[in-house]
Amino acid sequence: MYKDSLIYFSSTFSTILINFISLPFFTRYLSLSDYGIIALFIIFGSTLTSLLSFGLSQALFRFYFKYDFDRTKILFSSIIFFLLIIFVIGFLCLYPFTNFLNNSLFKSSLSHELILFSFINGCVIYFYNYNKTLLVAEKKAAKVSILLIIQSLLNLMISFYLIYFENFTYMAIIYGVSISNLIVLVLAFLYNYNFYTIKLSLNEIKAALKYSYPESPGIAIGLLYSSFDKFMLTNVNGLKETGLYDFGFRFATISKLIMDALSQSWNPLFMQNVQEKTNNSLEQLKNKFQELFFIIGFFCIAVSFFTEEALMILTTQEFFAAKYLVPALVIYYFSSTFSFMSVQQIYFSGKLIYNLPVNFFGLLVNLIMNIILIPIYGAFGAVIATITASSIQIALNLYIGNKVCPINYGLKRILYIFAIISLIILLAYPIMFYIDNIIIKFVIKLLIIISFVLIIYFYRLLNFQEIKKEFIKNI
């Protein structure tokens, strides 16, 4: 697991480095309002195509571990053909309503053409991620990492050229994102070429839909949950507040990128070990899961603590307020570590229908709190709403996951670890508010992180020798 995670970490670090290096340039030419438009463009297309996909990528990932190569090949190609038809129908249905959506949902910030372009980009992203799902299931970490790095570099180069030489603003980023997504989709297609076939099966599509259809309403609810705050911020507080909210997420997402690097090696490990159902395999899952909390916790603390300095160095004054959003958003991402176990338990059991009431209740809480808090607190109100709703969903998923697929992984100890690390993350707020000297701030944060690492080492909360052996064994 850790060898693949290291490969994913390498690509994640490269992506983060590329984004950090380019940030001073982009924030010099783009405003918070520009970032608000970019956020709406990306989220609309991704939301709509995910809604139309019926959760079929989850079916592909689950059945990969049950089917042989030939059957997986037929399933893989059948789903693609089915979704192509669905997306074309979706585009034709969307076309007449773009002006209505622009006026009612986007406060006239996205044109007719841009809304359609957003949907097409969402389709490209979906098929890219669908191909990437197969590569993750095959444990081809190097290929996934190459795609991620190429995507980031192409996005940077295209966006830089259009801004610096062609005097574009937000459209430079939109074109950069869209073109880079298309190119990595082609590369992913070439990587998975052996899985494409003209032999299609209606029965395989039915089997995949039977597995994933309970997920469809949950996906719709989850997508509303993740996008409503941005749409409401745009309509109530304007694009600048949406841009600030999105920019806070951009820094907090560093912790998510690291979590994604770990989850891509964790998910296949979970499916394989639970499929085996031996005491050793389940014990390995328990130990790895507890180790993940400390590893992810370390990075979450670092992101929360040093975002303030990064914003001061890399951006302009207009973006500095995002530092107050990041620690809370980092806790939001850190809490999703619980889903490494609970959501996979639900997927393994095939009881995806349980996601519906969980997502519905989370959406209800999120909508109510956003409606109350956004007019008063703006972006920070959206953060509070997101964290509260997410916490409820996590608690319900933990309960359901252990009902449908019981695994003893030391939940009480995990909750204790989560509470301690979350309190450390929240220390970023008093340090920001009450200490003015930037050098003293930096030293205090650094000492806290060093203390955290020393405690992990001396109390052997991570088995460094075992991790080292795993790396050496797989070299």
Tab-separated table of C-alpha atoms in Angstrom:
chain	number	residue	atom	x	y	z
A	1	MET	CA	0.000	0.000	0.000
A	2	TYR	CA	2.663	2.514	1.041
A	3	LYS	CA	4.720	2.069	-2.117
A	4	ASP	CA	1.726	3.042	-4.266
A	5	SER	CA	0.912	5.836	-1.824
A	6	LEU	CA	4.444	7.197	-2.220
A	7	ILE	CA	3.982	7.275	-5.994
A	8	TYR	CA	0.652	9.079	-5.587
A	9	PHE	CA	2.295	11.421	-3.081
A	10	SER	CA	4.958	12.293	-5.632
A	11	SER	CA	2.387	13.348	-8.202
A	12	THR	CA	0.359	15.165	-5.539
A	13	PHE	CA	3.443	17.053	-4.356
A	14	SER	CA	4.295	17.938	-7.954
A	15	THR	CA	0.763	19.229	-8.532
A	16	ILE	CA	0.835	21.300	-5.351
A	17	LEU	CA	4.278	22.665	-6.263
A	18	ILE	CA	3.089	23.648	-9.753
A	19	ASN	CA	0.056	25.418	-8.282
A	20	PHE	CA	2.148	27.263	-5.687
A	21	ILE	CA	4.767	28.395	-8.163
A	22	SER	CA	2.099	29.761	-10.506
A	23	LEU	CA	-0.046	31.414	-7.812
A	24	PRO	CA	1.789	34.781	-7.671
A	25	PHE	CA	1.395	35.136	-11.434
A	26	PHE	CA	-2.306	34.254	-11.572
A	27	THR	CA	-3.343	36.333	-8.553
A	28	ARG	CA	-1.604	39.317	-10.131
A	29	TYR	CA	-3.817	39.149	-13.221
A	30	LEU	CA	-7.033	37.584	-11.844
A	31	SER	CA	-9.430	38.920	-9.217
A	32	LEU	CA	-11.571	37.111	-6.652
A	33	SER	CA	-14.543	37.636	-8.995
A	34	ASP	CA	-12.622	35.855	-11.773
A	35	TYR	CA	-12.019	32.924	-9.460
A	36	GLY	CA	-15.739	32.973	-8.642
A	37	ILE	CA	-16.627	32.550	-12.344
A	38	ILE	CA	-14.053	29.759	-12.719
A	39	ALA	CA	-15.522	27.961	-9.696
A	40	LEU	CA	-19.054	28.158	-11.120
A	41	PHE	CA	-17.859	26.927	-14.527
A	42	ILE	CA	-16.116	23.868	-13.085
A	43	ILE	CA	-18.756	22.919	-10.544
A	44	PHE	CA	-21.772	23.190	-12.883
A	45	GLY	CA	-20.436	20.814	-15.549
A	46	SER	CA	-19.017	18.350	-13.030
A	47	THR	CA	-22.226	18.385	-10.999
A	48	LEU	CA	-24.540	17.782	-13.950
A	49	THR	CA	-22.478	14.985	-15.538
A	50	SER	CA	-22.010	13.235	-12.191
A	51	LEU	CA	-25.767	13.378	-11.714
A	52	LEU	CA	-26.356	11.792	-15.135
A	53	SER	CA	-23.760	9.050	-14.568
A	54	PHE	CA	-25.904	7.015	-12.111
A	55	GLY	CA	-22.833	6.233	-10.009
A	56	LEU	CA	-21.646	3.704	-12.603
A	57	SER	CA	-17.950	4.274	-11.898
A	58	GLN	CA	-18.545	2.740	-8.454
A	59	ALA	CA	-20.045	-0.319	-10.133
A	60	LEU	CA	-16.949	-0.631	-12.337
A	61	PHE	CA	-14.623	-0.429	-9.321
A	62	ARG	CA	-16.612	-2.996	-7.306
A	63	PHE	CA	-17.063	-5.524	-10.134
A	64	TYR	CA	-13.418	-5.287	-11.169
A	65	PHE	CA	-12.586	-7.344	-8.067
A	66	LYS	CA	-15.259	-9.934	-8.889
A	67	TYR	CA	-14.995	-10.334	-12.685
A	68	ASP	CA	-12.315	-11.826	-14.905
A	69	PHE	CA	-10.588	-9.722	-17.575
A	70	ASP	CA	-12.985	-10.497	-20.437
A	71	ARG	CA	-16.102	-9.727	-18.436
A	72	THR	CA	-14.576	-6.537	-16.995
A	73	LYS	CA	-13.706	-5.469	-20.542
A	74	ILE	CA	-17.318	-5.860	-21.696
A	75	LEU	CA	-18.639	-4.051	-18.614
A	76	PHE	CA	-16.141	-1.201	-19.012
A	77	SER	CA	-17.008	-0.556	-22.668
A	78	SER	CA	-20.753	-1.056	-22.205
A	79	ILE	CA	-20.896	1.604	-19.501
A	80	ILE	CA	-18.990	4.087	-21.686
A	81	PHE	CA	-21.352	3.548	-24.616
A	82	PHE	CA	-24.392	3.891	-22.344
A	83	LEU	CA	-23.105	7.126	-20.779
A	84	LEU	CA	-22.241	8.644	-24.165
A	85	ILE	CA	-25.905	8.323	-25.125
A	86	ILE	CA	-27.033	9.776	-21.779
A	87	PHE	CA	-24.665	12.763	-22.039
A	88	VAL	CA	-25.782	13.588	-25.591
A	89	ILE	CA	-29.414	13.558	-24.438
A	90	GLY	CA	-28.408	15.707	-21.456
A	91	PHE	CA	-26.736	18.269	-23.729
A	92	LEU	CA	-29.825	18.503	-25.955
A	93	CYS	CA	-32.090	18.969	-22.922
A	94	LEU	CA	-29.780	21.617	-21.424
A	95	TYR	CA	-29.490	23.703	-24.600
A	96	PRO	CA	-32.876	25.536	-24.434
A	97	PHE	CA	-32.519	26.450	-20.740
A	98	THR	CA	-29.068	28.045	-20.613
A	99	ASN	CA	-30.308	31.651	-20.558
A	100	PHE	CA	-32.770	30.801	-17.802
A	101	LEU	CA	-30.001	29.165	-15.743
A	102	ASN	CA	-27.695	32.129	-16.312
A	103	ASN	CA	-30.262	34.604	-15.026
A	104	SER	CA	-31.689	32.556	-12.161
A	105	LEU	CA	-28.713	30.525	-10.935
A	106	PHE	CA	-25.537	32.348	-11.935
A	107	LYS	CA	-26.627	35.978	-11.629
A	108	SER	CA	-25.726	36.576	-15.315
A	109	SER	CA	-22.096	35.561	-14.765
A	110	LEU	CA	-22.062	32.595	-17.199
A	111	SER	CA	-23.146	33.044	-20.813
A	112	HIS	CA	-25.156	30.588	-22.929
A	113	GLU	CA	-21.955	29.347	-24.572
A	114	LEU	CA	-20.070	29.064	-21.285
A	115	ILE	CA	-22.798	26.946	-19.668
A	116	LEU	CA	-22.749	24.511	-22.610
A	117	PHE	CA	-18.934	24.509	-22.558
A	118	SER	CA	-19.079	23.752	-18.832
A	119	PHE	CA	-21.245	20.699	-19.505
A	120	ILE	CA	-18.893	19.428	-22.243
A	121	ASN	CA	-15.914	19.895	-19.912
A	122	GLY	CA	-17.822	17.995	-17.232
A	123	CYS	CA	-18.292	15.082	-19.662
A	124	VAL	CA	-14.573	15.064	-20.444
A	125	ILE	CA	-13.704	15.122	-16.724
A	126	TYR	CA	-16.109	12.274	-16.032
A	127	PHE	CA	-14.709	9.979	-18.729
A	128	TYR	CA	-11.171	10.819	-17.635
A	129	ASN	CA	-11.980	9.940	-14.025
A	130	TYR	CA	-13.820	6.810	-15.192
A	131	ASN	CA	-10.683	5.604	-16.984
A	132	LYS	CA	-8.605	6.585	-13.979
A	133	THR	CA	-10.857	4.466	-11.734
A	134	LEU	CA	-9.841	1.392	-13.716
A	135	LEU	CA	-6.150	2.290	-13.432
A	136	VAL	CA	-6.518	2.701	-9.649
A	137	ALA	CA	-8.260	-0.682	-9.374
A	138	GLU	CA	-5.369	-2.224	-11.340
A	139	LYS	CA	-2.919	-0.562	-8.906
A	140	LYS	CA	-1.175	1.271	-11.739
A	141	ALA	CA	-0.081	4.127	-9.514
A	142	ALA	CA	2.710	5.313	-11.822
A	143	LYS	CA	0.362	5.790	-14.778
A	144	VAL	CA	-2.217	7.653	-12.674
A	145	SER	CA	0.535	9.897	-11.328
A	146	ILE	CA	1.866	10.653	-14.810
A	147	LEU	CA	-1.622	11.713	-15.895
A	148	LEU	CA	-1.996	14.035	-12.902
A	149	ILE	CA	1.358	15.716	-13.500
A	150	ILE	CA	0.742	16.136	-17.240
A	151	GLN	CA	-2.688	17.602	-16.503
A	152	SER	CA	-1.234	20.193	-14.114
A	153	LEU	CA	1.629	21.172	-16.409
A	154	LEU	CA	-0.589	21.544	-19.467
A	155	ASN	CA	-3.107	23.600	-17.512
A	156	LEU	CA	-0.323	25.884	-16.297
A	157	MET	CA	1.314	26.348	-19.706
A	158	ILE	CA	-1.921	26.987	-21.627
A	159	SER	CA	-3.294	29.358	-18.985
A	160	PHE	CA	0.015	31.239	-18.719
A	161	TYR	CA	0.240	31.710	-22.489
A	162	LEU	CA	-3.332	32.985	-22.812
A	163	ILE	CA	-2.997	35.441	-19.914
A	164	TYR	CA	0.477	36.775	-20.643
A	165	PHE	CA	0.514	36.824	-24.434
A	166	GLU	CA	-3.177	37.028	-25.372
A	167	ASN	CA	-4.447	39.224	-22.483
A	168	PHE	CA	-7.151	36.764	-21.413
A	169	THR	CA	-8.512	36.791	-17.842
A	170	TYR	CA	-10.689	34.011	-16.368
A	171	MET	CA	-11.196	32.437	-19.820
A	172	ALA	CA	-7.488	31.571	-19.844
A	173	ILE	CA	-7.970	29.273	-16.848
A	174	ILE	CA	-11.173	27.830	-18.318
A	175	TYR	CA	-9.441	27.024	-21.624
A	176	GLY	CA	-6.381	25.712	-19.792
A	177	VAL	CA	-8.456	23.381	-17.614
A	178	SER	CA	-10.607	22.171	-20.520
A	179	ILE	CA	-7.787	21.487	-23.001
A	180	SER	CA	-5.609	19.742	-20.393
A	181	ASN	CA	-8.584	17.575	-19.346
A	182	LEU	CA	-9.151	16.533	-22.959
A	183	ILE	CA	-5.503	15.623	-23.523
A	184	VAL	CA	-5.225	13.478	-20.365
A	185	LEU	CA	-8.490	11.757	-21.346
A	186	VAL	CA	-6.842	10.708	-24.616
A	187	LEU	CA	-3.784	9.457	-22.704
A	188	ALA	CA	-5.994	7.550	-20.245
A	189	PHE	CA	-7.758	5.966	-23.221
A	190	LEU	CA	-4.401	4.796	-24.572
A	191	TYR	CA	-3.444	3.351	-21.164
A	192	ASN	CA	-6.728	1.395	-21.021
A	193	TYR	CA	-6.795	0.493	-24.707
A	194	ASN	CA	-6.972	-3.255	-23.948
A	195	PHE	CA	-10.222	-2.765	-22.052
A	196	TYR	CA	-12.071	-1.192	-24.977
A	197	THR	CA	-14.158	-3.493	-27.138
A	198	ILE	CA	-17.047	-3.255	-29.591
A	199	LYS	CA	-18.619	-6.228	-27.840
A	200	LEU	CA	-21.272	-4.685	-25.594
A	201	SER	CA	-23.731	-6.262	-23.202
A	202	LEU	CA	-27.096	-4.936	-22.114
A	203	ASN	CA	-27.076	-7.452	-19.260
A	204	GLU	CA	-23.822	-5.996	-17.893
A	205	ILE	CA	-25.300	-2.486	-18.002
A	206	LYS	CA	-28.372	-3.796	-16.152
A	207	ALA	CA	-26.162	-5.454	-13.533
A	208	ALA	CA	-24.136	-2.248	-13.080
A	209	LEU	CA	-27.292	-0.128	-12.824
A	210	LYS	CA	-28.820	-2.583	-10.361
A	211	TYR	CA	-25.749	-2.147	-8.176
A	212	SER	CA	-25.442	1.626	-8.574
A	213	TYR	CA	-29.011	2.918	-9.001
A	214	PRO	CA	-29.560	3.327	-5.234
A	215	GLU	CA	-26.596	5.684	-5.386
A	216	SER	CA	-28.203	7.951	-8.021
A	217	PRO	CA	-30.549	9.912	-5.706
A	218	GLY	CA	-27.696	10.120	-3.216
A	219	ILE	CA	-25.396	11.527	-5.891
A	220	ALA	CA	-28.015	14.135	-6.808
A	221	ILE	CA	-28.399	15.121	-3.172
A	222	GLY	CA	-24.647	15.129	-2.608
A	223	LEU	CA	-24.060	17.328	-5.631
A	224	LEU	CA	-26.701	19.810	-4.486
A	225	TYR	CA	-25.024	19.700	-1.092
A	226	SER	CA	-21.604	20.547	-2.545
A	227	SER	CA	-22.771	23.229	-4.994
A	228	PHE	CA	-25.676	25.036	-3.330
A	229	ASP	CA	-23.400	27.140	-1.120
A	230	LYS	CA	-21.496	28.540	-4.119
A	231	PHE	CA	-24.685	29.321	-6.046
A	232	MET	CA	-26.205	31.006	-2.992
A	233	LEU	CA	-23.047	32.986	-2.244
A	234	THR	CA	-23.065	34.254	-5.835
A	235	ASN	CA	-26.680	35.394	-5.624
A	236	VAL	CA	-26.575	36.825	-2.083
A	237	ASN	CA	-23.026	38.145	-1.685
A	238	GLY	CA	-21.703	38.309	-5.257
A	239	LEU	CA	-18.872	36.723	-7.227
A	240	LYS	CA	-16.161	38.186	-4.995
A	241	GLU	CA	-17.419	36.276	-1.951
A	242	THR	CA	-17.735	33.117	-4.072
A	243	GLY	CA	-14.148	33.633	-5.205
A	244	LEU	CA	-12.969	34.030	-1.599
A	245	TYR	CA	-14.792	30.835	-0.609
A	246	ASP	CA	-13.332	28.968	-3.574
A	247	PHE	CA	-9.848	30.285	-2.826
A	248	GLY	CA	-10.103	29.055	0.765
A	249	PHE	CA	-11.016	25.653	-0.624
A	250	ARG	CA	-8.031	25.785	-2.989
A	251	PHE	CA	-5.622	25.919	-0.051
A	252	ALA	CA	-7.561	23.475	2.131
A	253	THR	CA	-7.734	21.104	-0.848
A	254	ILE	CA	-3.997	20.518	-0.446
A	255	SER	CA	-4.934	18.230	2.450
A	256	LYS	CA	-7.562	16.551	0.274
A	257	LEU	CA	-5.051	15.921	-2.502
A	258	ILE	CA	-2.864	14.109	0.019
A	259	MET	CA	-5.875	12.138	1.243
A	260	ASP	CA	-6.738	11.213	-2.348
A	261	ALA	CA	-3.198	9.939	-2.846
A	262	LEU	CA	-3.680	7.610	0.116
A	263	SER	CA	-7.239	6.607	-0.749
A	264	GLN	CA	-6.241	5.459	-4.240
A	265	SER	CA	-4.014	2.798	-2.699
A	266	TRP	CA	-6.322	2.199	0.293
A	267	ASN	CA	-9.521	1.411	-1.653
A	268	PRO	CA	-8.132	-1.603	-3.582
A	269	LEU	CA	-6.501	-2.835	-0.346
A	270	PHE	CA	-9.863	-2.620	1.451
A	271	MET	CA	-11.741	-4.526	-1.263
A	272	GLN	CA	-9.119	-7.268	-1.452
A	273	ASN	CA	-8.711	-7.741	2.309
A	274	VAL	CA	-12.431	-7.765	3.086
A	275	GLN	CA	-12.974	-10.169	0.176
A	276	GLU	CA	-10.451	-12.536	1.809
A	277	LYS	CA	-12.165	-12.220	5.238
A	278	THR	CA	-9.244	-13.708	7.167
A	279	ASN	CA	-8.200	-12.533	10.614
A	280	ASN	CA	-4.840	-11.378	9.276
A	281	SER	CA	-6.359	-9.393	6.414
A	282	LEU	CA	-8.853	-7.633	8.705
A	283	GLU	CA	-6.159	-6.923	11.299
A	284	GLN	CA	-4.012	-5.394	8.569
A	285	LEU	CA	-6.908	-3.107	7.600
A	286	LYS	CA	-7.349	-2.008	11.208
A	287	ASN	CA	-3.678	-1.136	11.626
A	288	LYS	CA	-3.410	0.649	8.285
A	289	PHE	CA	-6.559	2.667	8.963
A	290	GLN	CA	-5.252	3.920	12.305
A	291	GLU	CA	-1.921	4.789	10.729
A	292	LEU	CA	-3.705	6.791	8.032
A	293	PHE	CA	-5.242	9.080	10.656
A	294	PHE	CA	-1.836	10.119	11.976
A	295	ILE	CA	-0.336	10.567	8.496
A	296	ILE	CA	-3.279	12.613	7.211
A	297	GLY	CA	-3.486	14.495	10.511
A	298	PHE	CA	0.128	15.652	10.180
A	299	PHE	CA	-0.469	17.140	6.733
A	300	CYS	CA	-3.757	18.732	7.820
A	301	ILE	CA	-2.030	20.477	10.717
A	302	ALA	CA	0.741	21.719	8.403
A	303	VAL	CA	-1.733	23.075	5.818
A	304	SER	CA	-3.810	24.777	8.506
A	305	PHE	CA	-0.793	26.360	10.196
A	306	PHE	CA	1.147	27.669	7.209
A	307	THR	CA	-1.585	28.847	4.833
A	308	GLU	CA	-1.327	32.367	6.293
A	309	GLU	CA	2.357	32.668	5.373
A	310	ALA	CA	1.736	31.101	1.952
A	311	LEU	CA	-1.015	33.616	1.180
A	312	MET	CA	1.204	36.523	2.201
A	313	ILE	CA	4.069	35.324	0.011
A	314	LEU	CA	2.134	34.074	-3.012
A	315	THR	CA	-0.919	36.323	-3.361
A	316	THR	CA	-2.054	39.928	-3.077
A	317	GLN	CA	-3.931	41.687	-0.275
A	318	GLU	CA	-7.315	40.878	-1.815
A	319	PHE	CA	-6.826	37.151	-1.132
A	320	PHE	CA	-5.499	37.329	2.462
A	321	ALA	CA	-8.919	36.903	4.123
A	322	ALA	CA	-9.036	33.303	2.854
A	323	LYS	CA	-6.699	32.340	5.721
A	324	TYR	CA	-9.643	32.457	8.156
A	325	LEU	CA	-11.544	29.833	6.150
A	326	VAL	CA	-8.748	27.301	5.735
A	327	PRO	CA	-8.402	25.712	9.237
A	328	ALA	CA	-12.153	25.001	9.423
A	329	LEU	CA	-12.161	23.625	5.852
A	330	VAL	CA	-9.144	21.452	6.677
A	331	ILE	CA	-11.092	19.878	9.553
A	332	TYR	CA	-13.943	19.281	7.118
A	333	TYR	CA	-11.580	17.380	4.823
A	334	PHE	CA	-9.844	15.609	7.715
A	335	SER	CA	-13.183	14.302	9.002
A	336	SER	CA	-13.785	12.627	5.637
A	337	THR	CA	-10.966	10.200	6.550
A	338	PHE	CA	-13.689	8.226	8.347
A	339	SER	CA	-15.211	7.523	4.929
A	340	PHE	CA	-12.100	5.506	4.014
A	341	MET	CA	-13.679	2.758	6.090
A	342	SER	CA	-17.416	3.492	6.399
A	343	VAL	CA	-18.189	4.299	2.753
A	344	GLN	CA	-16.127	1.348	1.516
A	345	GLN	CA	-18.041	-0.906	3.925
A	346	ILE	CA	-21.300	0.236	2.331
A	347	TYR	CA	-19.926	-0.184	-1.209
A	348	PHE	CA	-18.610	-3.665	-0.435
A	349	SER	CA	-21.937	-4.772	1.020
A	350	GLY	CA	-23.768	-3.467	-2.060
A	351	LYS	CA	-26.300	-1.699	0.222
A	352	LEU	CA	-25.968	1.640	-1.540
A	353	ILE	CA	-29.612	2.398	-0.823
A	354	TYR	CA	-28.559	3.467	2.675
A	355	ASN	CA	-26.724	6.433	1.152
A	356	LEU	CA	-30.048	8.013	0.199
A	357	PRO	CA	-31.415	8.913	3.678
A	358	VAL	CA	-27.932	9.912	4.860
A	359	ASN	CA	-27.361	12.269	1.940
A	360	PHE	CA	-30.907	13.617	2.099
A	361	PHE	CA	-30.609	14.495	5.779
A	362	GLY	CA	-27.159	16.029	5.226
A	363	LEU	CA	-28.530	18.113	2.351
A	364	LEU	CA	-31.476	19.299	4.454
A	365	VAL	CA	-29.194	20.456	7.258
A	366	ASN	CA	-26.808	22.066	4.751
A	367	LEU	CA	-29.576	23.982	2.948
A	368	ILE	CA	-31.190	25.264	6.140
A	369	MET	CA	-27.884	26.388	7.650
A	370	ASN	CA	-26.694	28.015	4.412
A	371	ILE	CA	-29.952	29.939	4.099
A	372	ILE	CA	-29.583	31.174	7.677
A	373	LEU	CA	-25.821	31.772	7.853
A	374	ILE	CA	-24.716	32.988	4.397
A	375	PRO	CA	-26.669	36.299	4.533
A	376	ILE	CA	-25.099	36.987	7.955
A	377	TYR	CA	-21.565	35.595	7.735
A	378	GLY	CA	-20.995	35.159	3.988
A	379	ALA	CA	-18.311	32.606	3.093
A	380	PHE	CA	-17.617	31.693	6.723
A	381	GLY	CA	-21.308	30.918	7.191
A	382	ALA	CA	-21.061	28.509	4.236
A	383	VAL	CA	-18.063	26.852	5.916
A	384	ILE	CA	-19.973	26.360	9.184
A	385	ALA	CA	-22.936	24.886	7.298
A	386	THR	CA	-20.668	22.508	5.366
A	387	ILE	CA	-18.878	21.246	8.481
A	388	THR	CA	-22.103	20.727	10.459
A	389	ALA	CA	-23.890	18.813	7.693
A	390	SER	CA	-20.789	16.776	6.913
A	391	SER	CA	-20.364	15.767	10.576
A	392	ILE	CA	-23.918	14.427	10.686
A	393	GLN	CA	-23.397	12.453	7.477
A	394	ILE	CA	-20.137	10.977	8.752
A	395	ALA	CA	-21.768	9.844	12.007
A	396	LEU	CA	-24.633	8.175	10.127
A	397	ASN	CA	-22.257	6.499	7.654
A	398	LEU	CA	-20.146	5.131	10.503
A	399	TYR	CA	-23.242	3.590	12.080
A	400	ILE	CA	-24.565	2.133	8.809
A	401	GLY	CA	-21.150	0.910	7.623
A	402	ASN	CA	-20.649	-1.121	10.779
A	403	LYS	CA	-24.159	-2.553	10.469
A	404	VAL	CA	-23.944	-3.758	6.865
A	405	CYS	CA	-20.277	-4.821	6.944
A	406	PRO	CA	-19.073	-5.215	10.559
A	407	ILE	CA	-15.333	-4.693	10.989
A	408	ASN	CA	-13.630	-4.079	14.306
A	409	TYR	CA	-11.186	-1.282	13.524
A	410	GLY	CA	-11.005	0.454	16.912
A	411	LEU	CA	-13.496	3.247	16.295
A	412	LYS	CA	-13.251	4.697	19.825
A	413	ARG	CA	-9.499	5.114	19.500
A	414	ILE	CA	-9.933	6.666	16.043
A	415	LEU	CA	-12.453	9.189	17.419
A	416	TYR	CA	-10.017	10.096	20.180
A	417	ILE	CA	-7.211	10.629	17.654
A	418	PHE	CA	-9.516	12.732	15.468
A	419	ALA	CA	-10.538	14.974	18.394
A	420	ILE	CA	-6.919	15.610	19.455
A	421	ILE	CA	-5.706	16.449	15.943
A	422	SER	CA	-8.744	18.680	15.266
A	423	LEU	CA	-7.992	20.695	18.408
A	424	ILE	CA	-4.398	21.148	17.251
A	425	ILE	CA	-5.643	22.366	13.852
A	426	LEU	CA	-7.923	24.893	15.555
A	427	LEU	CA	-4.913	26.374	17.361
A	428	ALA	CA	-4.265	28.206	14.088
A	429	TYR	CA	-7.047	30.661	14.964
A	430	PRO	CA	-5.709	32.039	18.293
A	431	ILE	CA	-2.228	32.163	16.786
A	432	MET	CA	-3.538	34.224	13.843
A	433	PHE	CA	-5.668	36.515	16.016
A	434	TYR	CA	-3.421	37.205	19.007
A	435	ILE	CA	0.157	37.089	17.689
A	436	ASP	CA	1.220	39.854	15.329
A	437	ASN	CA	4.904	39.061	14.836
A	438	ILE	CA	5.169	36.795	11.792
A	439	ILE	CA	8.456	35.215	12.949
A	440	ILE	CA	7.086	34.330	16.389
A	441	LYS	CA	3.978	32.874	14.727
A	442	PHE	CA	6.091	30.714	12.453
A	443	VAL	CA	8.290	29.438	15.296
A	444	ILE	CA	5.291	28.549	17.497
A	445	LYS	CA	3.604	26.644	14.667
A	446	LEU	CA	6.824	24.822	13.812
A	447	LEU	CA	7.358	23.791	17.459
A	448	ILE	CA	3.806	22.420	17.687
A	449	ILE	CA	4.299	20.327	14.541
A	450	ILE	CA	7.702	19.043	15.720
A	451	SER	CA	6.139	18.089	19.069
A	452	PHE	CA	3.375	16.220	17.244
A	453	VAL	CA	5.903	14.240	15.190
A	454	LEU	CA	8.027	13.428	18.276
A	455	ILE	CA	4.983	12.145	20.168
A	456	ILE	CA	4.103	9.868	17.233
A	457	TYR	CA	7.683	8.597	17.091
A	458	PHE	CA	8.363	8.016	20.786
A	459	TYR	CA	4.949	6.493	21.531
A	460	ARG	CA	5.224	4.355	18.374
A	461	LEU	CA	1.876	5.484	17.055
A	462	LEU	CA	3.188	4.696	13.574
A	463	ASN	CA	5.124	1.522	12.855
A	464	PHE	CA	7.983	3.120	10.953
A	465	GLN	CA	9.910	-0.163	10.729
A	466	GLU	CA	6.954	-1.935	9.126
A	467	ILE	CA	6.466	0.910	6.654
A	468	LYS	CA	10.175	0.797	5.802
A	469	LYS	CA	10.024	-2.987	5.268
A	470	GLU	CA	7.039	-2.601	2.958
A	471	PHE	CA	8.911	-0.069	0.839
A	472	ILE	CA	12.043	-2.256	0.654
A	473	LYS	CA	9.991	-5.374	-0.150
A	474	ASN	CA	8.296	-3.672	-3.089
A	475	ILE	CA	11.352	-1.973	-4.611
